[in-house]
Amino acid sequence: MTDVRLTVRIRGRVQGVGFRWWTQAVALDIGVAGWASNLPDGSVEVVAEGPEELSQKLLDLLDGPPKQGRPGHVRGISARWSVAEGNQDGFVAR
């Protein structure tokens, strides 16, 4: 199974509501590595590396209807797939 790198920008009411911490918990449960970070424009960036099917599962949870207690309100996302860099260990909320 080949690892991939998923970079997602999430727009909406996603800062100050626990969104990064929820993402960290979900990512650790799924088994992908990376981080979630607030951006100056009010969006959140998520970078995750791991098997494609697990990364897709994370993307589905970030983009789908509110579930599993996802905080805030996601108005839209943009996602980019690339080759994993392999330098991620664990998942952190920055």
PDB file of C-alpha atoms in Angstrom:
ATOM      1  CA  MET A   1       0.000   0.000   0.000  1.00  0.00           C
ATOM      2  CA  THR A   2       1.472   3.346  -1.070  1.00  0.00           C
ATOM      3  CA  ASP A   3       1.336   6.317   1.262  1.00  0.00           C
ATOM      4  CA  VAL A   4      -0.003   9.645   0.016  1.00  0.00           C
ATOM      5  CA  ARG A   5       0.009  13.219   1.277  1.00  0.00           C
ATOM      6  CA  LEU A   6      -3.335  14.971   1.589  1.00  0.00           C
ATOM      7  CA  THR A   7      -3.416  18.752   2.052  1.00  0.00           C
ATOM      8  CA  VAL A   8      -6.831  20.184   2.887  1.00  0.00           C
ATOM      9  CA  ARG A   9      -7.950  23.758   3.499  1.00  0.00           C
ATOM     10  CA  ILE A  10     -11.217  23.978   5.415  1.00  0.00           C
ATOM     11  CA  ARG A  11     -13.281  27.179   5.316  1.00  0.00           C
ATOM     12  CA  GLY A  12     -16.154  28.145   7.565  1.00  0.00           C
ATOM     13  CA  ARG A  13     -16.499  28.585  11.310  1.00  0.00           C
ATOM     14  CA  VAL A  14     -13.586  26.303  12.139  1.00  0.00           C
ATOM     15  CA  GLN A  15     -11.386  28.362  14.466  1.00  0.00           C
ATOM     16  CA  GLY A  16     -12.009  28.709  18.183  1.00  0.00           C
ATOM     17  CA  VAL A  17     -14.452  25.786  18.233  1.00  0.00           C
ATOM     18  CA  GLY A  18     -12.140  22.775  18.809  1.00  0.00           C
ATOM     19  CA  PHE A  19     -11.950  21.805  15.142  1.00  0.00           C
ATOM     20  CA  ARG A  20      -8.178  21.150  15.172  1.00  0.00           C
ATOM     21  CA  TRP A  21      -8.433  19.016  18.317  1.00  0.00           C
ATOM     22  CA  TRP A  22     -11.320  17.011  16.840  1.00  0.00           C
ATOM     23  CA  THR A  23      -9.291  16.527  13.645  1.00  0.00           C
ATOM     24  CA  GLN A  24      -6.299  15.345  15.678  1.00  0.00           C
ATOM     25  CA  ALA A  25      -8.392  12.779  17.552  1.00  0.00           C
ATOM     26  CA  VAL A  26     -10.010  11.483  14.343  1.00  0.00           C
ATOM     27  CA  ALA A  27      -6.684  11.308  12.469  1.00  0.00           C
ATOM     28  CA  LEU A  28      -5.019   9.402  15.291  1.00  0.00           C
ATOM     29  CA  ASP A  29      -7.970   7.008  15.430  1.00  0.00           C
ATOM     30  CA  ILE A  30      -7.836   6.453  11.657  1.00  0.00           C
ATOM     31  CA  GLY A  31      -4.056   6.022  11.676  1.00  0.00           C
ATOM     32  CA  VAL A  32      -2.711   8.899   9.568  1.00  0.00           C
ATOM     33  CA  ALA A  33       0.104  11.259  10.541  1.00  0.00           C
ATOM     34  CA  GLY A  34       0.345  15.020  10.114  1.00  0.00           C
ATOM     35  CA  TRP A  35      -1.077  18.207  11.573  1.00  0.00           C
ATOM     36  CA  ALA A  36      -3.966  20.670  11.678  1.00  0.00           C
ATOM     37  CA  SER A  37      -3.162  24.369  11.844  1.00  0.00           C
ATOM     38  CA  ASN A  38      -5.113  27.637  11.958  1.00  0.00           C
ATOM     39  CA  LEU A  39      -4.445  30.005   9.052  1.00  0.00           C
ATOM     40  CA  PRO A  40      -4.566  33.814   9.310  1.00  0.00           C
ATOM     41  CA  ASP A  41      -7.672  34.028   7.081  1.00  0.00           C
ATOM     42  CA  GLY A  42      -9.791  32.012   9.537  1.00  0.00           C
ATOM     43  CA  SER A  43      -9.499  28.687   7.724  1.00  0.00           C
ATOM     44  CA  VAL A  44      -7.754  25.530   8.927  1.00  0.00           C
ATOM     45  CA  GLU A  45      -5.097  23.596   7.026  1.00  0.00           C
ATOM     46  CA  VAL A  46      -4.839  19.846   7.512  1.00  0.00           C
ATOM     47  CA  VAL A  47      -1.880  17.877   6.187  1.00  0.00           C
ATOM     48  CA  ALA A  48      -2.094  14.112   6.526  1.00  0.00           C
ATOM     49  CA  GLU A  49       0.087  11.267   5.320  1.00  0.00           C
ATOM     50  CA  GLY A  50      -0.749   7.604   5.243  1.00  0.00           C
ATOM     51  CA  PRO A  51      -2.369   4.958   3.061  1.00  0.00           C
ATOM     52  CA  GLU A  52      -4.666   6.467   0.441  1.00  0.00           C
ATOM     53  CA  GLU A  53      -7.788   4.721   1.735  1.00  0.00           C
ATOM     54  CA  LEU A  54      -7.215   6.039   5.271  1.00  0.00           C
ATOM     55  CA  SER A  55      -6.460   9.544   4.011  1.00  0.00           C
ATOM     56  CA  GLN A  56      -9.652   9.437   1.949  1.00  0.00           C
ATOM     57  CA  LYS A  57     -11.581   8.425   5.079  1.00  0.00           C
ATOM     58  CA  LEU A  58     -10.224  11.515   6.862  1.00  0.00           C
ATOM     59  CA  LEU A  59     -11.180  13.707   3.902  1.00  0.00           C
ATOM     60  CA  ASP A  60     -14.713  12.261   3.930  1.00  0.00           C
ATOM     61  CA  LEU A  61     -15.073  13.096   7.629  1.00  0.00           C
ATOM     62  CA  LEU A  62     -13.738  16.629   7.113  1.00  0.00           C
ATOM     63  CA  ASP A  63     -15.999  17.299   4.121  1.00  0.00           C
ATOM     64  CA  GLY A  64     -19.139  15.293   4.768  1.00  0.00           C
ATOM     65  CA  PRO A  65     -22.200  16.139   6.808  1.00  0.00           C
ATOM     66  CA  PRO A  66     -21.502  16.902  10.484  1.00  0.00           C
ATOM     67  CA  LYS A  67     -20.884  13.630  12.276  1.00  0.00           C
ATOM     68  CA  GLN A  68     -18.862  12.176  15.096  1.00  0.00           C
ATOM     69  CA  GLY A  69     -19.238  15.432  16.984  1.00  0.00           C
ATOM     70  CA  ARG A  70     -17.379  17.555  14.431  1.00  0.00           C
ATOM     71  CA  PRO A  71     -17.336  21.078  15.881  1.00  0.00           C
ATOM     72  CA  GLY A  72     -17.938  24.307  14.015  1.00  0.00           C
ATOM     73  CA  HIS A  73     -19.460  24.680  10.588  1.00  0.00           C
ATOM     74  CA  VAL A  74     -17.617  23.689   7.395  1.00  0.00           C
ATOM     75  CA  ARG A  75     -18.597  25.896   4.471  1.00  0.00           C
ATOM     76  CA  GLY A  76     -16.184  24.408   1.947  1.00  0.00           C
ATOM     77  CA  ILE A  77     -12.906  22.634   1.456  1.00  0.00           C
ATOM     78  CA  SER A  78     -10.193  22.295  -1.133  1.00  0.00           C
ATOM     79  CA  ALA A  79      -8.027  19.192  -1.226  1.00  0.00           C
ATOM     80  CA  ARG A  80      -4.765  18.387  -2.967  1.00  0.00           C
ATOM     81  CA  TRP A  81      -3.158  14.955  -3.244  1.00  0.00           C
ATOM     82  CA  SER A  82       0.588  14.453  -3.633  1.00  0.00           C
ATOM     83  CA  VAL A  83       3.370  11.984  -2.902  1.00  0.00           C
ATOM     84  CA  ALA A  84       4.015  11.411   0.794  1.00  0.00           C
ATOM     85  CA  GLU A  85       7.178  13.011   2.112  1.00  0.00           C
ATOM     86  CA  GLY A  86       7.457  10.441   4.883  1.00  0.00           C
ATOM     87  CA  ASN A  87       8.532  12.925   7.540  1.00  0.00           C
ATOM     88  CA  GLN A  88       5.352  12.850   9.657  1.00  0.00           C
ATOM     89  CA  ASP A  89       5.172  11.125  13.035  1.00  0.00           C
ATOM     90  CA  GLY A  90       1.878  11.171  14.917  1.00  0.00           C
ATOM     91  CA  PHE A  91      -0.721  13.908  14.415  1.00  0.00           C
ATOM     92  CA  VAL A  92      -0.646  17.284  16.154  1.00  0.00           C
ATOM     93  CA  ALA A  93      -2.850  20.334  16.422  1.00  0.00           C
ATOM     94  CA  ARG A  94      -0.631  23.356  15.902  1.00  0.00           C
TER      95      ARG A  94
END
